[in-house]
PDB file of C-alpha atoms in Angstrom:
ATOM      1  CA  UNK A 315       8.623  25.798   7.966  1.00  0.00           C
ATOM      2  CA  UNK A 316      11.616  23.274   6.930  1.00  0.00           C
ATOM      3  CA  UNK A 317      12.368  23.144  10.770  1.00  0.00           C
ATOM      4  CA  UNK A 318       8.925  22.191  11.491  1.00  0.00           C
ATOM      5  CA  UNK A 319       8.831  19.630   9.180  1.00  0.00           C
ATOM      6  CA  UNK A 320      12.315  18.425  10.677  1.00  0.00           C
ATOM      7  CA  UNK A 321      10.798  18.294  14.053  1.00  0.00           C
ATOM      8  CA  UNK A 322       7.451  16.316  13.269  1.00  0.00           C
ATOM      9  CA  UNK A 323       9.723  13.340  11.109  1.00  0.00           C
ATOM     10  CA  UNK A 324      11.632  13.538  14.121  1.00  0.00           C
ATOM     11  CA  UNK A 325       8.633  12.765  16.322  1.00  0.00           C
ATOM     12  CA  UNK A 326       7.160  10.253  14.156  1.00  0.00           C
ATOM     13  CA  UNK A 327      10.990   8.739  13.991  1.00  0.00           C
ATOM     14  CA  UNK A 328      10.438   8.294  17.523  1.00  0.00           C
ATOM     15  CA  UNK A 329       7.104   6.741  17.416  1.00  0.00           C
ATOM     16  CA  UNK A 330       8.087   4.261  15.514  1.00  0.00           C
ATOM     17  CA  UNK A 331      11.181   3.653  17.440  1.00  0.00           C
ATOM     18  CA  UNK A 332       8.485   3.195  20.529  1.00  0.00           C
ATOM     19  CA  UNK A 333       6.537   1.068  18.866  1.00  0.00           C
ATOM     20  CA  UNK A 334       9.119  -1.457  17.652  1.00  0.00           C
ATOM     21  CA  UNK A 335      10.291  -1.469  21.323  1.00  0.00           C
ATOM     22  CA  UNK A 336       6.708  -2.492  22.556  1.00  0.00           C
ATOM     23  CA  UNK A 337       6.721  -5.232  20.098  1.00  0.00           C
ATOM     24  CA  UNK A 338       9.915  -7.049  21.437  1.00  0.00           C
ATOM     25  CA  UNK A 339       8.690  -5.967  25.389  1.00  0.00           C
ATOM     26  CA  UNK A 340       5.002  -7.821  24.442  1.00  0.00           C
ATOM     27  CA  UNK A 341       6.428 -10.799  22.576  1.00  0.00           C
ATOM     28  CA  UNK A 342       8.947 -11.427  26.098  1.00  0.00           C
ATOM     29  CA  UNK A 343       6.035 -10.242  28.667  1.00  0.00           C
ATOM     30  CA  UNK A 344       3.199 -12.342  26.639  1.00  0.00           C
ATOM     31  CA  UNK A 345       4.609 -14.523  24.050  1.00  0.00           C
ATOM     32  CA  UNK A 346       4.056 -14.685  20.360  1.00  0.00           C
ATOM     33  CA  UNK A 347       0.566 -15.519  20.422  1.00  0.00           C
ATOM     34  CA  UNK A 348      -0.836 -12.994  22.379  1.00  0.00           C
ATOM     35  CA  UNK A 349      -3.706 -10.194  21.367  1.00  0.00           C
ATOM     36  CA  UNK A 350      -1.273  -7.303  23.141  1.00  0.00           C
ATOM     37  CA  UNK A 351       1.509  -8.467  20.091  1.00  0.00           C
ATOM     38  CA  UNK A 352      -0.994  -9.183  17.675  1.00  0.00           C
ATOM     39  CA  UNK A 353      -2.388  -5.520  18.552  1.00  0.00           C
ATOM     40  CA  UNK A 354       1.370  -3.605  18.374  1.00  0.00           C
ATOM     41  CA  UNK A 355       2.104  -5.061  15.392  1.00  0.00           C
ATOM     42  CA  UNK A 356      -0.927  -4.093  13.733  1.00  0.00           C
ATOM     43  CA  UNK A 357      -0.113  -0.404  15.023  1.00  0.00           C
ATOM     44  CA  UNK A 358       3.359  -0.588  13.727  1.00  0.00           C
ATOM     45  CA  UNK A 359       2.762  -1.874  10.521  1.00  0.00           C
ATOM     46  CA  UNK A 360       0.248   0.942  10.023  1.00  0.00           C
ATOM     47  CA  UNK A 361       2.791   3.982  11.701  1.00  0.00           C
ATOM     48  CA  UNK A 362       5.588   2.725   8.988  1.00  0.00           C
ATOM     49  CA  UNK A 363       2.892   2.793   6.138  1.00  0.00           C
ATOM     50  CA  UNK A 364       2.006   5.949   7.043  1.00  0.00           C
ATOM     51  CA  UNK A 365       5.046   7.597   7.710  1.00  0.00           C
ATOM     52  CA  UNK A 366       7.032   5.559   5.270  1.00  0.00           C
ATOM     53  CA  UNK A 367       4.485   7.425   2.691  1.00  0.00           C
ATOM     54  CA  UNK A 368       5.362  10.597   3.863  1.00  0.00           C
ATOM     55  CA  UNK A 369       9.060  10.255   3.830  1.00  0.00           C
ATOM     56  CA  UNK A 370       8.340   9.122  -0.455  1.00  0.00           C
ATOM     57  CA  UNK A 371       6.359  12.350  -0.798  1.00  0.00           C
ATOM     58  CA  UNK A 372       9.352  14.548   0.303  1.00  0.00           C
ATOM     59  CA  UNK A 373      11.607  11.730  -1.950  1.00  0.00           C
ATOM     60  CA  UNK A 374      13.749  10.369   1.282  1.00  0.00           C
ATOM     61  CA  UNK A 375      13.733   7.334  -0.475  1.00  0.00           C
ATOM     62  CA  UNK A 376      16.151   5.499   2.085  1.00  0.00           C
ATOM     63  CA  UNK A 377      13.643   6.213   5.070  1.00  0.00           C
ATOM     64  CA  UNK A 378      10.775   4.929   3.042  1.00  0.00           C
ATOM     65  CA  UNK A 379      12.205   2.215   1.624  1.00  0.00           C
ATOM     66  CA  UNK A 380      13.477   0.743   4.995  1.00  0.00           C
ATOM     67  CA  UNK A 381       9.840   1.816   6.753  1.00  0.00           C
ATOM     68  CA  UNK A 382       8.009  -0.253   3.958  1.00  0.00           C
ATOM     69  CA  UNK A 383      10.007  -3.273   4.179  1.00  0.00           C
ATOM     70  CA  UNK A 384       9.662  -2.905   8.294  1.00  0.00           C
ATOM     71  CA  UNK A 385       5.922  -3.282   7.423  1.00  0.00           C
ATOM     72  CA  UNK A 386       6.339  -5.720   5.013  1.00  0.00           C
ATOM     73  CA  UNK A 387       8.203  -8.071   7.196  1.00  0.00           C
ATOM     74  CA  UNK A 388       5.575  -7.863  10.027  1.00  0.00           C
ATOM     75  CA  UNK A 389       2.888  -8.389   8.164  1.00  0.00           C
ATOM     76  CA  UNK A 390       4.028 -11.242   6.366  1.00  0.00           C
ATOM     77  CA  UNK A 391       2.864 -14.804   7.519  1.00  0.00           C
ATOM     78  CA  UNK A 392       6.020 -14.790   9.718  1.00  0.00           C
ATOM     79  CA  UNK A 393       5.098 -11.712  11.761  1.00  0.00           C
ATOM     80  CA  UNK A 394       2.946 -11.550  14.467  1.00  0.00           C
ATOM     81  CA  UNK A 395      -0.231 -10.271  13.089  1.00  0.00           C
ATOM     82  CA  UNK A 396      -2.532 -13.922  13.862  1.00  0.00           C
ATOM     83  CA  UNK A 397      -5.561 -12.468  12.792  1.00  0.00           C
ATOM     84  CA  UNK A 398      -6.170 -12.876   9.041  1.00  0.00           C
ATOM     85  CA  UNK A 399      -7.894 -10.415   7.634  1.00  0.00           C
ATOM     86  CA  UNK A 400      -6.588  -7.561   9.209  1.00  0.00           C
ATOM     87  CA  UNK A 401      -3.259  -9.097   8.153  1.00  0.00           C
ATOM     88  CA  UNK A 402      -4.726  -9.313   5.022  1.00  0.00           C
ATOM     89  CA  UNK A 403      -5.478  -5.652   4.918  1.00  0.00           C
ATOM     90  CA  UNK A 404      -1.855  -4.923   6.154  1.00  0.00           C
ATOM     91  CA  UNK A 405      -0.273  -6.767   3.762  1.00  0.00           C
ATOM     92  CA  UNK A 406      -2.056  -5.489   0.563  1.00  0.00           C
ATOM     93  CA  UNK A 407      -1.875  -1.875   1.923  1.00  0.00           C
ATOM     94  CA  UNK A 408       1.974  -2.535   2.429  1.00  0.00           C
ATOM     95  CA  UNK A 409       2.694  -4.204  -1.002  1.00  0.00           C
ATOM     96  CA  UNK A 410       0.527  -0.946  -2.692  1.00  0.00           C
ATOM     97  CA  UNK A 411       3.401   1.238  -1.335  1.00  0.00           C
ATOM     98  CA  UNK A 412       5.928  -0.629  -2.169  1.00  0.00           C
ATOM     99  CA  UNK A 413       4.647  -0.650  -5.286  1.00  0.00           C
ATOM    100  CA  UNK A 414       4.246   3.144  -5.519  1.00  0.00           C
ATOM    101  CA  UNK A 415       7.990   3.494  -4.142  1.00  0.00           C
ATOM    102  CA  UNK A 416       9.064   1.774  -7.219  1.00  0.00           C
ATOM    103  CA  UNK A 417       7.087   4.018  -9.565  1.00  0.00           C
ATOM    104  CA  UNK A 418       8.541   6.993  -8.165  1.00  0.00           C
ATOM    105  CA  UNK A 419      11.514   5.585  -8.486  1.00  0.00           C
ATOM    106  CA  UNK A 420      10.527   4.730 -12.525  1.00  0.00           C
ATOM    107  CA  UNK A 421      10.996   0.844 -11.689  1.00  0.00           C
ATOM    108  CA  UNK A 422       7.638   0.407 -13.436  1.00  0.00           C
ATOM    109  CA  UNK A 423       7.790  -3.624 -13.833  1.00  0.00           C
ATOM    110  CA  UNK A 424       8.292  -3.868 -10.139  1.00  0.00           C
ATOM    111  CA  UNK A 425       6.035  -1.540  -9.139  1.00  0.00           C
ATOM    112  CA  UNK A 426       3.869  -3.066 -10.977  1.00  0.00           C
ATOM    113  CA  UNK A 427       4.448  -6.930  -9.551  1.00  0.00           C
ATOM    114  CA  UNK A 428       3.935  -5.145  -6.225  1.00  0.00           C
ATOM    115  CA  UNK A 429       0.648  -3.994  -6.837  1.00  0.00           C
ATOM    116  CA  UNK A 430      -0.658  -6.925  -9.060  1.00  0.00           C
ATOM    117  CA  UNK A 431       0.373  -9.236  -5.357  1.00  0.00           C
ATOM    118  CA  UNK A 432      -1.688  -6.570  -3.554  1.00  0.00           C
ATOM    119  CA  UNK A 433      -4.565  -7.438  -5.788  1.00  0.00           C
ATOM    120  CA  UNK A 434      -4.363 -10.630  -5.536  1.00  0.00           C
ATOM    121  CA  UNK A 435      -4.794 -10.783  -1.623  1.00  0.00           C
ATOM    122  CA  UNK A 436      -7.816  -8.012  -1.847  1.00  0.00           C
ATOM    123  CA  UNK A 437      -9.390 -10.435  -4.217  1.00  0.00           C
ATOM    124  CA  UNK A 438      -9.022 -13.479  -2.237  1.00  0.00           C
ATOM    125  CA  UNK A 439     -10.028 -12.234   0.928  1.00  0.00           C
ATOM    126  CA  UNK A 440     -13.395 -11.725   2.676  1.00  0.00           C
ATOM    127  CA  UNK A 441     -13.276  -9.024   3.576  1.00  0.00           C
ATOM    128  CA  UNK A 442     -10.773  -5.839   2.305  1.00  0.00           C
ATOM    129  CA  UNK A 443     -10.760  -2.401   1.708  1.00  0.00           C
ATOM    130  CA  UNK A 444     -12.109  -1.224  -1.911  1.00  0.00           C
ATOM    131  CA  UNK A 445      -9.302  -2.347  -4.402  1.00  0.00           C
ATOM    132  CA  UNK A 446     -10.141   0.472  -6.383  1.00  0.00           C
ATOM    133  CA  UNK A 447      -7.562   2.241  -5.619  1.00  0.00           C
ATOM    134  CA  UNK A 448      -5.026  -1.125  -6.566  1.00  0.00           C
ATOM    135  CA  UNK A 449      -7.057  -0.850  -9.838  1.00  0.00           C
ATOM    136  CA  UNK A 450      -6.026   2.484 -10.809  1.00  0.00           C
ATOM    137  CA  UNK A 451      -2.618   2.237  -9.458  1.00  0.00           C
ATOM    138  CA  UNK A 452      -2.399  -0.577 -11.892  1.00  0.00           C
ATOM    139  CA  UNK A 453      -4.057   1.117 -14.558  1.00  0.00           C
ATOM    140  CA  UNK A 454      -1.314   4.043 -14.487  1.00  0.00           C
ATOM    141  CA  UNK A 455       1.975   1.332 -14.512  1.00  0.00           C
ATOM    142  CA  UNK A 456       0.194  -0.309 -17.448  1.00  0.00           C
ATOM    143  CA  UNK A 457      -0.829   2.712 -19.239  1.00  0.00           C
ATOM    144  CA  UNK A 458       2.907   4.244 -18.600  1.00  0.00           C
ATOM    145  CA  UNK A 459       4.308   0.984 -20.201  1.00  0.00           C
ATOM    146  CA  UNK A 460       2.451   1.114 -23.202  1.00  0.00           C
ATOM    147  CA  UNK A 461      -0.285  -1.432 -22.098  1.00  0.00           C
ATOM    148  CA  UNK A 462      -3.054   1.441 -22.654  1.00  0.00           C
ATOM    149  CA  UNK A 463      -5.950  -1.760 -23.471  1.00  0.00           C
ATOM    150  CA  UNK A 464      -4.596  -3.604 -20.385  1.00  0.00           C
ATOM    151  CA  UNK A 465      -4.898  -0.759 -18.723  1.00  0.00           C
ATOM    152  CA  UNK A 466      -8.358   0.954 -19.621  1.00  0.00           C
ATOM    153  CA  UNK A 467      -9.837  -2.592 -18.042  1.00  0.00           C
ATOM    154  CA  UNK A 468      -8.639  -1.609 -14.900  1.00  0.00           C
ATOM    155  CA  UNK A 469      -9.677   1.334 -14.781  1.00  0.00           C
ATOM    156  CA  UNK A 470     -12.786   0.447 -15.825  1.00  0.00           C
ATOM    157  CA  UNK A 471     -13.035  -2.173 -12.719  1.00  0.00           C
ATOM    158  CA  UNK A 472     -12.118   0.612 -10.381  1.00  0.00           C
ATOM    159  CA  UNK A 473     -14.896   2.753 -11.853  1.00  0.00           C
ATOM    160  CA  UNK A 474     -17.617  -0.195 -11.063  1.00  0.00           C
ATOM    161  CA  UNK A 475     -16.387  -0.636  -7.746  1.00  0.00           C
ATOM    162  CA  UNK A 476     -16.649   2.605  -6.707  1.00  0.00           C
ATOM    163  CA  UNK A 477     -19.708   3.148  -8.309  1.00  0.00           C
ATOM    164  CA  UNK A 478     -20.882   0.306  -6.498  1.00  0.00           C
ATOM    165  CA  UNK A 479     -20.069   1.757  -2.984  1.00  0.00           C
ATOM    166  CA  UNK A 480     -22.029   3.629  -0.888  1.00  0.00           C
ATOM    167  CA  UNK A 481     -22.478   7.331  -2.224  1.00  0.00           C
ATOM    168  CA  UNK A 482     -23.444   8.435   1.722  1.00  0.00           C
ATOM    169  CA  UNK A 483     -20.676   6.746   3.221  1.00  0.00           C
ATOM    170  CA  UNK A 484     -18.034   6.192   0.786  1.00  0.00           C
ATOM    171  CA  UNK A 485     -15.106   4.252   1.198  1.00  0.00           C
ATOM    172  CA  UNK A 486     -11.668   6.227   1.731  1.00  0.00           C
ATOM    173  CA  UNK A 487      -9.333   5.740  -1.353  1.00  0.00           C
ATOM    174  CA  UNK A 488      -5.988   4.067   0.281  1.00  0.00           C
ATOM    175  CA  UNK A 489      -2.900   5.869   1.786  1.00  0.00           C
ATOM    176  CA  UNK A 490      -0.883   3.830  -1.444  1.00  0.00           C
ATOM    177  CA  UNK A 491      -3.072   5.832  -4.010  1.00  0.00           C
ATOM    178  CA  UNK A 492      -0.712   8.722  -5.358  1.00  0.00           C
ATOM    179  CA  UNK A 493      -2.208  12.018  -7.249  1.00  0.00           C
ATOM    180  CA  UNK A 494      -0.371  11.455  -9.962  1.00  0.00           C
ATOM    181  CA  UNK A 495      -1.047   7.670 -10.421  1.00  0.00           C
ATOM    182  CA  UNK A 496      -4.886   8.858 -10.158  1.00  0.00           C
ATOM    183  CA  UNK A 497      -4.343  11.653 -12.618  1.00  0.00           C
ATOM    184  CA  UNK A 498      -2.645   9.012 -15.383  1.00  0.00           C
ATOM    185  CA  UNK A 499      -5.986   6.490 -14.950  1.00  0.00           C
ATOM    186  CA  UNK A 500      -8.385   9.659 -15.931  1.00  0.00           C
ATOM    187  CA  UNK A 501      -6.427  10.697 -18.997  1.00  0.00           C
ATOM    188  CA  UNK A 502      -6.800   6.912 -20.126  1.00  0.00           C
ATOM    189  CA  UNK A 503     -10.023   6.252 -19.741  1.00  0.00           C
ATOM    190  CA  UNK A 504     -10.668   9.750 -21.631  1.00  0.00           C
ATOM    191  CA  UNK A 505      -8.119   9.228 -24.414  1.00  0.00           C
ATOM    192  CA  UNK A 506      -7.937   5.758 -25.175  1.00  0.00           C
ATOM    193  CA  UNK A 507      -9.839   3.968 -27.375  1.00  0.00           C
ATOM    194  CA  UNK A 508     -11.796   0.613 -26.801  1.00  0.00           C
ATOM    195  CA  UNK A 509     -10.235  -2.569 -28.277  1.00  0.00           C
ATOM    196  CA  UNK A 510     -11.652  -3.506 -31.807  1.00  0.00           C
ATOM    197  CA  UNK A 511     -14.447  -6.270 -31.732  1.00  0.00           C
ATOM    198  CA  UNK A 512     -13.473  -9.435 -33.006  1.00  0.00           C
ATOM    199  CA  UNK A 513     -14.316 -10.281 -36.540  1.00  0.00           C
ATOM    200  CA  UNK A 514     -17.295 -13.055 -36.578  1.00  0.00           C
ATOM    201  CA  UNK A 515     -15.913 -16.564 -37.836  1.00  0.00           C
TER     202      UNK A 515
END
């Protein structure tokens, strides 16, 4: 089984090796503005996400670390990614797992800046995947730094928004969203209590 594993990071190694290659042929062959290096980047920014993921789950921090800030980089305003929202998308899916590398690695403060910038662009653009999942992420940094008001309002946003999507086709929780993050949000909305009301003046 471990030499399975072994051989399928090796093969994903190498697709992302191939990928970064076709980004520097496209960007000679067509130039920087072109749809085939807008398209390639968009692919590799996803592959290092994904894989990057992967190589946090089985705590090979160094691989995941230098996959996310691959992905990072490219899908940054200085990459090659021209479209906006679906750099938009990148980029907030990126900076959610960056921000759950940190939490694994109990920087809670920056895992948490990471996840409040991923927010921020889900927020501001037109169109995103459900930031639920950014909600809850938050929720669990917040409620692990003794913020447990702070965060039982995010959780409570994430728990609107996903009532509020489509029970017959629901939207797909994000690759960022870890078990355990998931598992922290329930036991706060079920254990902590609502802030007092304010006295009347």
């Amino acid at each position: 089984q471990l030499s399975a594993f072994s051989l399928q990071m090796d093969e994903l190694g190498n697709s992302v090796a191939s990928l970064e290659h076709r980004i520097f042929s496209c960007r000679e062959q067509y130039g920087i503005n072109s749809t085939q290096l807008d398209d390639v980047s968009q692919q590799f920014v996803a592959l290092c996400n994904a894989v990057g993921m992967k190589c946090l789950q089985e705590e090979n921090f160094n691989a995941a670390f230098e996959l996310l800030c691959k992905a990072e980089s490219l899908a940054s305003a200085r990459g090659f990614i021209r479209e906006p929202g679906s750099r938009g998308q990148l980029q907030a899916t990126t900076l959610n797992n960056i921000g759950c590398f940190y939490h694994a690695r109990g920087k809670l403060h920056t895992a948490l800046h990471y996840f409040e910038r991923a927010l921020r662009l889900e927020v501001a653009a037109p169109v995103v995947n459900n930031p639920a999942a950014t909600h809850l992420n938050i929720c669990a940094v917040l409620s692990a730094i003794n913020l447990p008001h702070a965060a039982l309002q995010h959780a409570v946003l994430a728990l609107n928004l996903l009532d509020a999507t489509d029970a017959l086709t629901p939207t797909p929780l994000p690759l960022s969203v870890d078990s355990s993050l998931l598992q922290t949000s329930a036991v706060q909305l079920s254990t902590t209590p609502p802030p007092a009301a304010a006295a009347p003046p």
